[in-house]
XYZ file of N, CA and C in Angstrom:
855
model
N 32.490 -9.074 -49.861
C 31.394 -8.929 -48.970
C 31.256 -10.069 -47.988
N 32.192 -11.113 -48.028
C 31.973 -12.204 -47.294
C 32.402 -11.888 -45.599
N 31.880 -12.318 -44.793
C 32.345 -12.152 -43.526
C 33.443 -12.936 -42.763
N 34.158 -12.608 -41.975
C 35.376 -13.535 -41.478
C 34.891 -14.077 -40.049
N 33.519 -13.962 -39.705
C 33.100 -14.652 -38.291
C 32.020 -15.336 -38.526
N 31.459 -16.060 -37.466
C 30.421 -16.949 -37.497
C 29.195 -16.228 -37.378
N 28.995 -15.103 -37.283
C 27.800 -14.149 -36.960
C 27.186 -13.937 -38.278
N 25.914 -14.467 -38.701
C 25.360 -14.205 -39.885
C 25.185 -12.665 -40.178
N 25.340 -12.453 -41.461
C 25.296 -11.067 -41.855
C 23.572 -10.644 -41.847
N 23.581 -9.464 -41.830
C 21.912 -8.910 -41.771
C 21.583 -8.242 -43.079
N 20.504 -8.582 -43.433
C 19.811 -8.020 -44.393
C 18.697 -7.109 -44.123
N 18.497 -5.903 -44.389
C 17.390 -5.252 -44.094
C 16.447 -5.429 -45.415
N 15.337 -6.034 -45.461
C 14.576 -6.355 -46.376
C 13.087 -5.602 -46.386
N 13.217 -4.557 -47.258
C 12.042 -3.681 -47.559
C 11.204 -4.167 -48.443
N 9.964 -4.767 -48.156
C 9.213 -5.870 -48.952
C 7.920 -5.919 -48.497
N 6.859 -6.222 -49.389
C 5.648 -6.577 -48.981
C 5.557 -7.977 -48.411
N 4.383 -8.386 -47.898
C 4.208 -9.715 -47.590
C 2.673 -10.363 -48.097
N 2.726 -11.307 -48.810
C 1.255 -11.643 -49.319
C 0.874 -12.983 -48.529
N -0.244 -13.180 -48.343
C -0.697 -14.192 -47.379
C -0.882 -15.652 -48.441
N -1.012 -15.516 -49.704
C -1.141 -16.497 -50.298
C -0.458 -16.470 -51.739
N 0.269 -17.174 -52.113
C 1.187 -17.267 -53.255
C 2.438 -17.050 -52.851
N 3.315 -17.605 -53.499
C 5.002 -17.280 -52.974
C 5.546 -16.067 -53.686
N 5.823 -15.116 -52.827
C 6.483 -13.956 -53.360
C 6.973 -13.191 -52.293
N 7.667 -12.008 -52.437
C 7.908 -10.899 -51.604
C 8.845 -11.894 -50.238
N 8.483 -11.312 -49.297
C 9.005 -11.860 -47.941
C 8.934 -13.374 -47.679
N 7.849 -13.772 -48.151
C 7.724 -15.392 -48.098
C 8.684 -16.153 -48.806
N 9.406 -15.199 -49.837
C 10.414 -15.849 -50.832
C 11.775 -15.496 -50.249
N 11.855 -14.155 -49.992
C 13.199 -13.339 -49.344
C 13.599 -14.123 -48.392
N 12.780 -14.211 -47.184
C 13.310 -14.699 -45.997
C 14.021 -16.252 -45.832
N 13.020 -16.888 -46.394
C 13.698 -18.512 -46.389
C 14.967 -18.617 -47.174
N 14.918 -18.127 -48.532
C 16.138 -18.067 -49.379
C 17.635 -17.449 -48.660
N 17.400 -16.341 -48.058
C 18.489 -15.620 -47.446
C 18.872 -16.503 -46.110
N 17.751 -17.165 -45.613
C 18.296 -17.736 -44.392
C 19.117 -19.074 -44.501
N 18.523 -19.806 -45.652
C 19.182 -21.038 -46.270
C 20.648 -20.443 -46.591
N 20.743 -19.403 -47.070
C 22.302 -19.137 -47.782
C 23.015 -18.343 -46.669
N 22.640 -18.489 -45.479
C 23.404 -17.973 -44.238
C 23.356 -16.512 -43.712
N 22.160 -15.817 -43.921
C 21.819 -14.454 -43.636
C 20.720 -14.212 -42.830
N 20.821 -13.387 -41.826
C 19.405 -12.971 -41.279
C 18.731 -11.908 -42.023
N 17.331 -12.293 -42.119
C 16.582 -11.146 -42.857
C 15.806 -10.399 -41.735
N 15.916 -9.069 -41.864
C 15.202 -8.226 -40.897
C 14.035 -7.632 -41.841
N 12.935 -7.932 -41.717
C 11.944 -7.432 -42.605
C 11.490 -6.103 -42.056
N 11.396 -5.130 -43.099
C 10.466 -3.871 -42.855
C 9.195 -4.068 -43.969
N 8.215 -4.480 -43.350
C 7.047 -4.702 -44.337
C 6.532 -3.264 -44.879
N 6.445 -3.499 -46.280
C 5.801 -2.270 -46.800
C 4.361 -2.237 -47.156
N 3.787 -3.463 -47.111
C 2.443 -3.668 -47.270
C 2.074 -4.984 -46.953
N 0.595 -5.526 -46.492
C 0.327 -6.475 -46.441
C -0.845 -6.632 -47.176
N -0.636 -8.015 -48.064
C -1.662 -8.509 -48.910
C -2.271 -9.798 -48.730
N -3.676 -9.876 -49.028
C -4.203 -11.149 -48.808
C -3.696 -12.416 -49.812
N -3.154 -11.721 -51.091
C -2.508 -12.706 -51.867
C -1.642 -11.966 -52.803
N -1.042 -12.627 -53.525
C -0.064 -11.812 -54.818
C -1.100 -11.259 -55.582
N -0.474 -10.459 -56.152
C -1.183 -9.594 -57.369
C -1.333 -10.198 -58.482
N -2.060 -9.768 -59.563
C -1.992 -10.373 -60.797
C -2.751 -11.695 -61.306
N -2.755 -12.484 -60.461
C -3.467 -13.699 -60.644
C -4.725 -13.853 -59.724
N -5.037 -12.986 -58.915
C -6.408 -12.804 -58.098
C -6.986 -11.658 -58.275
N -8.054 -11.635 -58.154
C -9.094 -10.505 -58.151
C -9.544 -10.102 -56.732
N -9.734 -8.985 -56.601
C -10.265 -8.359 -55.270
C -9.501 -8.788 -54.030
N -8.095 -8.717 -54.222
C -7.281 -9.147 -53.171
C -7.288 -8.001 -52.044
N -7.195 -8.110 -51.021
C -6.966 -6.874 -49.873
C -5.504 -6.337 -49.675
N -5.313 -5.225 -49.664
C -4.223 -4.866 -49.423
C -3.960 -3.597 -48.479
N -3.148 -3.367 -47.445
C -2.943 -2.556 -46.600
C -1.715 -1.816 -46.817
N -1.564 -0.720 -47.266
C -0.416 -0.007 -47.265
C 0.302 0.313 -45.880
N 1.540 -0.030 -45.711
C 2.136 0.168 -44.382
C 3.256 1.321 -44.528
N 2.742 2.370 -45.448
C 3.886 3.369 -45.491
C 4.156 4.171 -44.497
N 3.205 4.555 -43.661
C 3.336 5.183 -42.137
C 4.296 4.239 -41.166
N 4.115 2.937 -41.407
C 4.752 2.193 -40.571
C 6.174 2.227 -40.855
N 6.913 2.508 -42.051
C 8.404 2.340 -42.312
C 9.031 3.345 -41.775
N 8.282 4.675 -41.533
C 9.179 5.586 -41.039
C 9.509 5.510 -39.333
N 8.448 4.806 -38.842
C 8.569 4.380 -37.576
C 9.515 3.372 -37.334
N 9.657 2.303 -38.060
C 10.504 1.280 -38.086
C 11.679 1.768 -38.278
N 12.183 2.581 -39.419
C 13.306 3.052 -39.485
C 13.929 3.954 -38.290
N 13.068 4.535 -37.817
C 13.393 5.526 -36.801
C 14.016 4.710 -35.597
N 13.016 3.655 -35.293
C 13.590 2.620 -34.036
C 14.759 2.036 -34.419
N 15.077 1.478 -35.502
C 16.309 0.767 -36.089
C 17.318 1.984 -35.864
N 17.314 3.242 -36.190
C 18.525 4.378 -36.108
C 18.569 4.469 -34.554
N 17.579 4.400 -33.664
C 17.700 4.762 -32.427
C 18.524 3.651 -31.702
N 18.272 2.339 -32.083
C 18.702 1.070 -31.630
C 20.241 0.832 -32.073
N 20.443 1.848 -33.091
C 22.043 1.561 -33.640
C 21.894 0.158 -34.487
N 20.980 -0.193 -35.171
C 20.924 -1.484 -35.758
C 21.716 -1.270 -37.211
N 22.639 -2.265 -37.257
C 23.429 -2.051 -38.476
C 23.395 -3.211 -39.671
N 23.519 -3.045 -40.867
C 23.035 -4.037 -41.842
C 24.173 -4.262 -42.850
N 24.385 -5.446 -43.316
C 25.406 -5.629 -44.316
C 24.980 -5.309 -45.560
N 23.391 -5.358 -45.623
C 22.882 -4.998 -46.984
C 21.335 -4.548 -46.886
N 21.070 -3.817 -47.617
C 19.743 -3.255 -47.695
C 18.912 -3.891 -49.089
N 18.060 -4.408 -48.901
C 17.291 -4.991 -50.139
C 15.943 -4.593 -50.459
N 15.770 -3.751 -51.358
C 14.266 -3.328 -51.545
C 13.568 -4.204 -52.729
N 12.045 -4.149 -52.532
C 11.265 -4.837 -53.501
C 10.118 -4.057 -53.589
N 8.969 -4.578 -53.656
C 7.636 -4.187 -53.667
C 7.429 -2.965 -52.386
N 7.053 -1.684 -52.883
C 6.789 -0.840 -51.982
C 5.508 -0.152 -52.190
N 4.726 -0.133 -51.301
C 3.399 0.306 -51.530
C 2.825 1.499 -52.133
N 3.971 2.436 -52.061
C 3.458 3.881 -52.495
C 4.768 4.759 -52.960
N 4.521 5.468 -53.609
C 5.571 6.515 -54.099
C 6.154 7.081 -52.717
N 5.483 7.491 -51.825
C 6.103 8.077 -50.743
C 6.859 7.084 -49.777
N 6.547 5.984 -49.889
C 7.213 4.770 -49.168
C 8.554 4.804 -49.903
N 8.679 4.606 -51.213
C 9.938 4.754 -51.998
C 10.949 5.687 -51.541
N 10.148 6.862 -51.365
C 10.949 8.322 -50.790
C 11.716 7.780 -49.463
N 10.770 7.244 -48.683
C 11.203 7.025 -47.335
C 12.399 5.665 -47.238
N 12.028 4.982 -48.202
C 13.175 3.856 -48.145
C 14.478 4.380 -48.740
N 14.243 5.501 -49.622
C 15.595 6.178 -50.291
C 16.320 6.880 -49.174
N 15.594 7.546 -48.229
C 16.051 8.366 -47.233
C 16.951 7.225 -46.419
N 16.468 6.255 -45.838
C 16.929 5.261 -45.007
C 18.178 4.731 -45.661
N 18.252 4.364 -47.006
C 19.486 3.871 -47.561
C 20.515 4.972 -47.642
N 20.247 5.987 -47.800
C 21.335 7.136 -47.643
C 21.786 7.541 -46.473
N 20.962 7.272 -45.474
C 21.330 7.418 -43.994
C 22.179 6.430 -43.301
N 21.845 5.212 -43.773
C 22.347 4.008 -43.224
C 23.744 3.619 -43.432
N 23.959 3.851 -45.174
C 25.323 3.750 -45.509
C 25.665 2.198 -45.488
N 24.884 1.080 -45.787
C 25.070 -0.209 -45.783
C 26.148 -0.624 -46.943
N 26.789 -1.645 -46.661
C 27.885 -2.046 -47.724
C 27.304 -2.483 -48.988
N 26.366 -2.851 -48.981
C 25.622 -3.292 -50.280
C 24.139 -3.005 -50.504
N 23.592 -2.370 -51.544
C 22.339 -2.029 -51.584
C 21.672 -2.673 -53.014
N 20.834 -3.332 -52.773
C 20.224 -3.856 -53.904
C 18.811 -3.677 -54.024
N 18.408 -2.899 -55.219
C 17.073 -2.639 -55.393
C 16.388 -3.306 -56.555
N 15.328 -4.048 -56.311
C 14.347 -4.740 -57.168
C 13.164 -3.581 -57.482
N 13.374 -2.921 -58.415
C 12.231 -1.956 -58.624
C 10.761 -2.333 -59.143
N 10.041 -3.004 -58.121
C 8.880 -3.565 -58.576
C 7.785 -2.923 -58.694
N 7.247 -2.685 -60.004
C 6.241 -1.919 -59.922
C 5.511 -2.089 -61.443
N 6.062 -2.994 -62.320
C 5.640 -3.139 -63.529
C 6.088 -4.395 -64.274
N 5.190 -5.033 -65.028
C 5.419 -6.259 -65.907
C 4.520 -6.264 -67.309
N 4.974 -6.928 -68.174
C 4.227 -7.249 -69.510
C 3.708 -5.909 -69.984
N 4.415 -4.937 -69.895
C 4.301 -3.678 -70.643
C 3.520 -2.704 -69.858
N 2.997 -2.764 -68.874
C 2.344 -1.968 -68.051
C 2.628 -1.940 -66.426
N 2.309 -0.826 -65.714
C 2.290 -0.814 -64.096
C 1.448 -1.795 -63.925
N 1.753 -2.221 -62.501
C 0.781 -3.103 -61.719
C -0.466 -2.282 -61.488
N -1.707 -2.899 -61.291
C -2.923 -2.209 -61.170
C -2.906 -1.008 -59.900
N -2.117 -1.536 -58.887
C -2.128 -0.543 -57.749
C -1.034 0.512 -57.832
N -0.530 0.715 -58.807
C 0.430 1.817 -59.071
C 0.264 2.593 -60.531
N 0.697 3.830 -60.500
C 0.770 4.577 -61.628
C 2.171 5.111 -62.088
N 2.141 6.175 -63.068
C 3.663 6.690 -63.511
C 4.506 7.262 -62.354
N 3.742 7.789 -61.183
C 4.335 8.348 -60.118
C 5.139 7.354 -59.450
N 4.773 5.980 -59.528
C 5.729 4.986 -58.877
C 7.023 4.827 -59.713
N 6.815 4.933 -61.099
C 8.172 4.789 -61.977
C 8.976 5.965 -61.543
N 8.459 7.101 -61.532
C 9.199 7.962 -61.149
C 10.032 8.031 -60.051
N 9.344 7.566 -58.918
C 10.141 7.534 -57.698
C 10.979 6.468 -57.779
N 10.717 5.270 -58.381
C 11.714 4.502 -58.559
C 12.946 4.750 -59.294
N 12.610 5.579 -60.139
C 13.985 6.128 -61.184
C 14.895 6.981 -60.213
N 14.328 7.313 -58.914
C 15.170 8.159 -58.328
C 15.948 6.992 -57.224
N 15.114 5.902 -56.568
C 15.745 5.024 -55.828
C 16.886 4.355 -56.295
N 16.755 3.802 -57.698
C 17.763 2.977 -58.315
C 19.044 3.925 -58.238
N 19.288 4.957 -58.219
C 20.416 5.769 -58.336
C 21.202 5.588 -56.834
N 20.722 5.110 -55.769
C 21.396 4.859 -54.579
C 21.827 3.255 -54.513
N 21.513 2.589 -55.405
C 21.830 1.229 -55.527
C 23.199 0.704 -56.145
N 23.652 -0.290 -55.068
C 25.007 -0.959 -55.943
C 24.475 -1.883 -56.947
N 23.417 -2.487 -57.079
C 22.773 -3.564 -58.068
C 21.370 -3.260 -58.223
N 20.944 -3.035 -59.344
C 19.536 -2.976 -59.729
C 18.911 -4.231 -60.673
N 17.866 -4.495 -60.430
C 17.476 -5.807 -60.940
C 15.838 -5.828 -61.757
N 15.865 -4.688 -62.397
C 14.326 -4.682 -63.029
C 14.155 -5.810 -63.972
N 12.770 -6.106 -64.142
C 12.625 -6.970 -65.343
C 12.705 -6.242 -66.697
N 12.356 -6.600 -67.766
C 12.331 -5.705 -68.981
C 11.364 -4.549 -69.136
N 10.156 -4.857 -68.614
C 9.161 -3.898 -68.631
C 9.468 -2.806 -67.664
N 9.931 -2.801 -66.582
C 10.667 -1.960 -65.637
C 11.793 -1.301 -66.180
N 12.590 -2.046 -66.944
C 13.837 -1.267 -67.616
C 13.217 -0.396 -68.511
N 12.487 -0.689 -69.306
C 11.984 0.250 -70.386
C 11.369 1.420 -69.631
N 10.646 1.364 -68.624
C 10.001 2.581 -67.769
C 11.108 3.410 -67.280
N 12.037 2.631 -66.481
C 13.271 3.351 -66.151
C 14.299 4.226 -67.164
N 14.166 3.529 -68.374
C 15.014 3.999 -69.308
C 14.501 5.101 -70.259
N 13.012 5.240 -70.161
C 12.315 6.046 -70.998
C 12.334 5.439 -72.552
N 12.467 4.349 -72.598
C 12.442 3.681 -74.033
C 11.060 2.861 -74.194
N 10.472 2.999 -75.392
C 9.210 2.330 -75.717
C 9.296 0.985 -75.365
N 8.248 0.383 -74.715
C 8.436 -1.166 -74.439
C 8.241 -1.995 -75.539
N 9.018 -2.995 -75.706
C 9.071 -4.121 -76.723
C 9.598 -5.273 -76.134
N 9.095 -6.453 -76.149
C 9.631 -7.480 -75.503
C 10.675 -8.383 -76.398
N 11.657 -7.785 -76.647
C 12.492 -8.162 -77.557
C 13.998 -7.937 -77.019
N 15.012 -8.649 -77.459
C 16.419 -8.727 -77.063
C 16.972 -7.123 -77.338
N 16.639 -6.738 -78.588
C 17.318 -5.568 -78.952
C 16.811 -4.479 -78.082
N 15.635 -4.249 -77.609
C 15.095 -3.332 -76.661
C 15.839 -3.507 -75.412
N 16.022 -4.835 -74.744
C 16.832 -5.026 -73.441
C 18.152 -4.711 -73.557
N 18.768 -4.677 -74.928
C 20.122 -4.264 -74.776
C 20.072 -2.686 -74.875
N 19.435 -1.991 -75.546
C 19.216 -0.565 -75.159
C 19.182 -0.138 -73.842
N 18.163 -0.707 -73.242
C 18.053 -0.420 -71.907
C 19.106 -0.358 -71.041
N 19.890 -1.785 -71.015
C 21.293 -2.050 -70.230
C 21.865 -0.825 -70.594
N 22.026 -0.515 -71.855
C 23.151 0.681 -72.094
C 22.846 1.871 -71.343
N 21.401 2.173 -71.659
C 21.202 3.403 -71.091
C 21.179 3.471 -69.432
N 20.761 2.506 -68.796
C 20.875 2.223 -67.551
C 22.316 2.358 -66.882
N 23.070 1.530 -67.671
C 24.428 1.652 -67.353
C 25.213 3.128 -67.372
N 24.592 3.843 -68.045
C 25.139 5.412 -68.231
C 24.763 6.205 -67.332
N 23.440 5.954 -66.802
C 22.783 6.699 -65.933
C 22.714 6.407 -64.250
N 23.010 5.317 -63.860
C 23.025 4.677 -62.546
C 24.421 4.442 -61.887
N 24.797 4.507 -60.841
C 26.201 4.433 -60.418
C 26.301 2.918 -60.246
N 25.587 2.072 -60.091
C 25.864 0.768 -59.758
C 25.762 -0.294 -60.940
N 25.582 -1.497 -60.692
C 25.494 -2.372 -61.697
C 23.831 -2.744 -62.159
N 23.783 -3.529 -63.228
C 22.301 -3.345 -63.677
C 22.395 -5.002 -64.171
N 21.227 -5.359 -63.761
C 20.601 -6.846 -64.280
C 19.341 -6.675 -64.662
N 19.099 -7.216 -65.989
C 17.798 -7.032 -66.494
C 17.290 -8.634 -66.522
N 16.107 -8.937 -65.944
C 15.810 -10.240 -66.162
C 14.436 -10.488 -66.944
N 14.369 -11.850 -67.379
C 13.120 -11.952 -68.166
C 12.983 -11.602 -69.606
N 14.197 -11.545 -70.329
C 14.529 -11.023 -71.625
C 14.299 -12.361 -72.823
N 13.251 -12.199 -73.521
C 13.049 -13.104 -74.462
C 13.979 -13.065 -75.694
N 14.451 -14.268 -76.157
C 15.622 -14.370 -77.143
C 15.281 -15.784 -77.987
N 14.566 -15.761 -79.140
C 14.450 -17.008 -79.679
C 13.585 -17.917 -78.802
N 14.155 -18.986 -78.352
C 13.485 -20.083 -77.590
C 14.035 -20.061 -76.148
N 14.674 -18.933 -75.921
C 15.309 -19.061 -74.599
C 14.949 -17.554 -73.790
N 14.986 -17.757 -72.519
C 14.953 -16.568 -71.637
C 16.456 -16.090 -71.060
N 16.849 -14.730 -71.326
C 18.058 -14.300 -71.183
C 18.233 -13.349 -69.881
N 19.094 -13.541 -68.954
C 19.441 -12.389 -68.193
C 20.556 -11.415 -68.867
N 20.347 -10.186 -68.887
C 21.493 -9.389 -69.426
C 22.007 -8.346 -68.107
N 23.076 -8.423 -68.072
C 23.941 -7.510 -66.834
C 25.103 -6.649 -67.224
N 25.126 -5.545 -66.658
C 26.384 -4.804 -66.761
C 26.952 -4.761 -65.400
N 28.328 -5.180 -65.238
C 29.091 -5.261 -64.025
C 30.008 -4.011 -64.015
N 29.416 -3.104 -63.064
C 30.205 -1.982 -62.889
C 31.720 -1.950 -62.490
N 32.038 -3.291 -61.818
C 33.260 -3.336 -61.263
C 34.153 -3.723 -62.309
N 33.751 -4.226 -63.348
C 34.537 -4.746 -64.429
C 34.416 -3.973 -65.800
N 33.405 -3.194 -65.845
C 32.890 -2.408 -66.974
C 32.645 -3.376 -68.056
N 31.958 -4.478 -67.744
C 31.624 -5.483 -68.766
C 30.288 -5.958 -68.680
N 29.852 -6.276 -69.967
C 28.386 -6.838 -69.897
C 28.290 -8.185 -70.213
N 27.370 -8.809 -69.836
C 27.199 -10.441 -69.877
C 25.601 -10.770 -70.193
N 25.668 -11.899 -70.840
C 24.401 -12.417 -71.020
C 24.477 -13.991 -70.293
N 23.384 -14.194 -69.685
C 23.098 -15.711 -69.258
C 21.690 -16.087 -69.791
N 21.847 -17.522 -70.296
C 20.606 -17.997 -71.075
C 20.275 -19.498 -70.803
N 18.943 -19.673 -70.771
C 18.537 -20.812 -70.384
C 17.081 -21.111 -71.030
N 16.712 -22.375 -71.311
C 15.599 -22.492 -71.975
C 14.376 -22.063 -71.683
N 13.482 -21.537 -72.622
C 12.062 -20.935 -72.141
C 11.175 -22.004 -71.868
N 10.854 -22.174 -70.510
C 9.856 -23.337 -70.152
C 8.237 -22.834 -70.457
N 7.993 -21.693 -71.200
C 6.608 -21.487 -71.591
C 5.483 -21.257 -70.244
N 6.091 -20.787 -69.117
C 5.425 -20.634 -68.159
C 5.779 -19.154 -67.685
N 4.603 -18.403 -66.907
C 5.038 -17.315 -66.179
C 4.735 -17.339 -64.750
N 5.628 -17.962 -63.859
C 4.962 -17.980 -62.619
C 5.543 -16.771 -61.845
N 4.501 -16.226 -60.824
C 4.622 -14.890 -60.122
C 5.919 -15.352 -59.109
N 6.501 -14.301 -58.573
C 7.460 -14.365 -57.564
C 8.798 -14.743 -58.008
N 8.960 -15.057 -59.223
C 10.315 -15.640 -59.709
C 11.152 -14.452 -59.626
N 10.920 -13.249 -59.601
C 11.591 -11.962 -59.745
C 12.078 -11.889 -58.392
N 11.289 -11.878 -57.330
C 11.750 -11.954 -55.967
C 12.854 -13.056 -55.559
N 12.590 -14.400 -56.084
C 13.441 -15.258 -56.073
C 14.653 -15.114 -56.510
N 14.782 -14.594 -57.942
C 16.186 -14.351 -58.490
C 16.964 -13.424 -57.696
N 16.422 -12.259 -57.118
C 17.000 -11.202 -56.774
C 17.539 -11.764 -55.387
N 16.589 -12.425 -54.607
C 17.127 -12.861 -53.411
C 18.294 -13.656 -53.321
N 18.438 -14.777 -54.399
C 19.428 -15.782 -54.509
C 20.744 -14.888 -54.955
N 20.335 -13.808 -55.797
C 21.654 -12.940 -56.289
C 22.160 -12.403 -54.875
N 21.257 -11.803 -54.350
C 21.660 -10.833 -53.099
C 22.458 -11.864 -52.019
N 22.162 -13.120 -51.773
C 22.860 -14.164 -51.119
C 24.249 -14.402 -51.404
N 24.124 -14.666 -52.905
C 25.474 -14.840 -53.529
C 26.473 -13.781 -53.419
N 26.084 -12.500 -53.661
C 27.069 -11.315 -53.680
C 27.566 -11.134 -52.238
N 26.687 -11.264 -51.119
C 27.026 -11.259 -49.562
C 28.049 -12.362 -49.455
N 28.120 -13.416 -50.152
C 28.988 -14.521 -49.842
C 30.099 -14.426 -50.442
N 30.351 -13.303 -51.501
C 31.676 -12.832 -51.850
C 31.582 -13.323 -53.469
N 30.684 -13.471 -53.932
C 30.548 -14.096 -55.616
C 30.713 -12.875 -56.419
N 31.233 -12.834 -57.562
C 31.080 -11.857 -58.426
C 29.672 -11.667 -59.092
N 29.557 -10.659 -59.577
C 27.957 -10.236 -60.116
C 27.786 -11.371 -61.170
N 28.595 -11.660 -62.198
C 27.967 -12.863 -63.224
C 27.817 -14.128 -62.448
N 28.677 -14.560 -61.566
C 28.368 -15.812 -60.891
C 27.021 -15.713 -60.003
N 27.164 -14.746 -59.384
C 25.795 -14.403 -58.518
C 24.364 -14.449 -59.306
N 24.483 -13.805 -60.393
C 23.270 -14.027 -61.607
C 23.226 -15.130 -62.074
N 24.278 -15.904 -62.210
C 24.267 -17.461 -62.983
C 23.592 -18.405 -61.772
N 23.868 -18.187 -60.486
C 23.468 -19.030 -59.749
C 21.849 -18.646 -59.577
N 21.628 -17.544 -59.604
C 20.238 -16.915 -59.307
C 19.190 -17.492 -60.725
N 19.854 -17.354 -61.776
C 19.062 -17.860 -63.026
C 18.894 -19.299 -62.998
N 19.942 -20.075 -62.589
C 19.815 -21.482 -62.395
C 18.791 -22.128 -61.354
N 18.691 -21.276 -60.334
C 17.753 -21.805 -59.372
C 16.320 -21.491 -59.617
N 16.058 -20.168 -60.369
C 14.803 -20.095 -61.063
C 14.419 -20.884 -61.856
N 15.271 -21.469 -62.917
C 15.066 -22.243 -63.762
C 14.593 -23.601 -63.406
N 15.401 -23.985 -62.268
C 15.048 -25.463 -61.728
C 13.828 -25.464 -60.992
N 13.530 -24.369 -60.378
C 12.075 -24.288 -59.535
C 11.062 -24.072 -60.648
N 11.058 -23.342 -61.730
C 10.050 -23.417 -62.521
C 9.622 -24.950 -63.177
N 10.939 -25.577 -63.655
C 10.553 -26.729 -64.047
C 10.271 -27.776 -63.077
N 10.629 -27.515 -61.615
C 9.955 -28.437 -61.052
C 8.470 -28.293 -60.615
N 8.140 -26.979 -60.592
C 6.697 -26.674 -60.583
C 5.881 -27.187 -61.739
N 6.515 -27.400 -63.014
C 5.905 -27.812 -64.041
C 5.790 -29.441 -63.827
N 6.755 -30.008 -63.326
C 6.745 -31.589 -63.212
C 5.974 -31.880 -62.307
N 5.726 -31.129 -61.236
C 4.751 -31.540 -60.060
C 3.360 -30.967 -60.283
N 3.053 -30.200 -61.295
C 1.722 -29.890 -61.688
C 1.271 -28.699 -60.443
N 2.207 -27.871 -60.122
C 1.849 -26.811 -59.060
C 1.238 -25.717 -59.795
N -0.228 -25.296 -59.438
C -0.903 -24.138 -60.236
C 0.107 -22.979 -60.308
N 0.159 -22.221 -61.443
C 0.989 -21.112 -61.809
C 0.762 -19.894 -60.558
N -0.701 -19.866 -60.319
C -0.793 -18.732 -59.327
C -0.268 -18.895 -57.946
N 0.301 -20.058 -57.631
C 0.755 -20.296 -56.557
C 2.206 -20.119 -56.551
N 2.849 -19.807 -57.355
C 4.296 -19.505 -57.402
C 5.097 -20.681 -57.472
N 6.584 -20.743 -57.649
C 7.211 -21.991 -57.885
C 7.499 -22.648 -56.360
N 7.457 -23.884 -56.290
C 7.853 -24.637 -55.038
C 9.195 -24.693 -54.847
N 9.495 -23.641 -54.223
C 11.173 -23.578 -53.884
C 11.449 -24.574 -52.877
N 10.386 -25.081 -51.959
C 10.511 -25.738 -50.757
C 11.226 -27.162 -51.219
N 10.940 -27.541 -52.511
C 11.176 -28.850 -52.810
C 12.764 -28.864 -53.411
N 13.364 -27.746 -53.720
C 14.651 -27.686 -54.228
C 15.651 -26.835 -53.326
N 15.092 -26.492 -52.376
C 15.924 -25.447 -51.289
C 17.383 -26.028 -51.095
N 17.634 -27.359 -51.129
C 19.123 -27.726 -50.852
C 20.027 -27.175 -52.056
N 19.253 -27.031 -53.208
C 20.257 -26.632 -54.277
C 21.031 -25.262 -54.066
N 20.505 -24.356 -52.969
C 21.078 -23.113 -52.750
C 22.450 -23.360 -52.124
N 22.647 -24.623 -51.536
C 23.804 -24.830 -50.801
C 24.762 -25.415 -51.783
N 24.549 -25.830 -52.995
C 25.217 -26.517 -53.887
C 25.993 -25.252 -54.933
N 26.715 -25.760 -55.636
C 27.444 -24.683 -56.803
C 26.879 -24.891 -58.201
N 25.509 -24.650 -58.191
C 24.943 -24.750 -59.600
C 24.781 -23.453 -60.205
N 25.348 -23.077 -61.256
C 25.729 -21.883 -61.818
C 25.480 -22.040 -63.584
N 24.644 -21.013 -64.035
C 24.586 -21.008 -65.536
C 25.770 -20.049 -65.875
N 26.280 -20.291 -67.054
C 27.417 -19.721 -67.209
C 26.859 -18.213 -67.813
N 27.966 -17.327 -67.514
C 27.621 -15.905 -68.192
C 28.630 -15.631 -69.253
N 28.011 -15.401 -70.344
C 29.085 -15.037 -71.637
C 29.089 -13.613 -71.776
N 30.271 -13.258 -72.150
C 30.693 -11.641 -72.151
C 30.057 -11.377 -73.613
N 29.214 -10.043 -73.442
C 28.655 -9.407 -74.731
C 29.800 -8.839 -75.473
């Protein structure tokens, strides 16, 4: 996926933007920029803050805008090296994004199916979103659900344990065409990333110590780093190891500096790490 010239690769980033709290496009754009790629945002929603840690947040669904945005890109013959989706404000918006992916034919499609965590859908979504996301992930080269989302997408009852995550990984590997990366899997005193690499037909796990914090936006950060690494030519296990290392370091930095949990991890303090070769090892299952 690495490019042979000095023109930065382009990523169509179909994500929301939140005014307060580090997540979505405020994480995606700086991460990919530092890693050498141009982010072309297609905002799916505008929120006054991240969800989950704030009550009464304002949200404007931009589903009607997405159709106009993609039509304009098509008219102008805009081409992308990658399409990367995250939080989408409605099931209709997911369908619009799916059509754009199929029509565009980008070399790399990464889908982070953002709709649930901690065993339930986010307040602004319902099970219709899970159904829409189950269709969208079929168009992806790589999907990065958290454990809750993996359970919904697999139809497996949610349980926050390693055995359930392995069942989800097997099910998704059998039902989608791309590779699967499941994040945030608890395992004893560790947090594990489980992945199935379609190109090698092999499963791996990446492990780091559990830091006893649950910062928002870390899923966006993980998938952004993974996407940048894949675009730079890394294998999936290497890309996931780089992403896991960066998220772990960001959480530890947040704790050391007393950053309030609801503000997300201070990636600004460690951004040079993205230019260095820090990778957590992937162990084959």
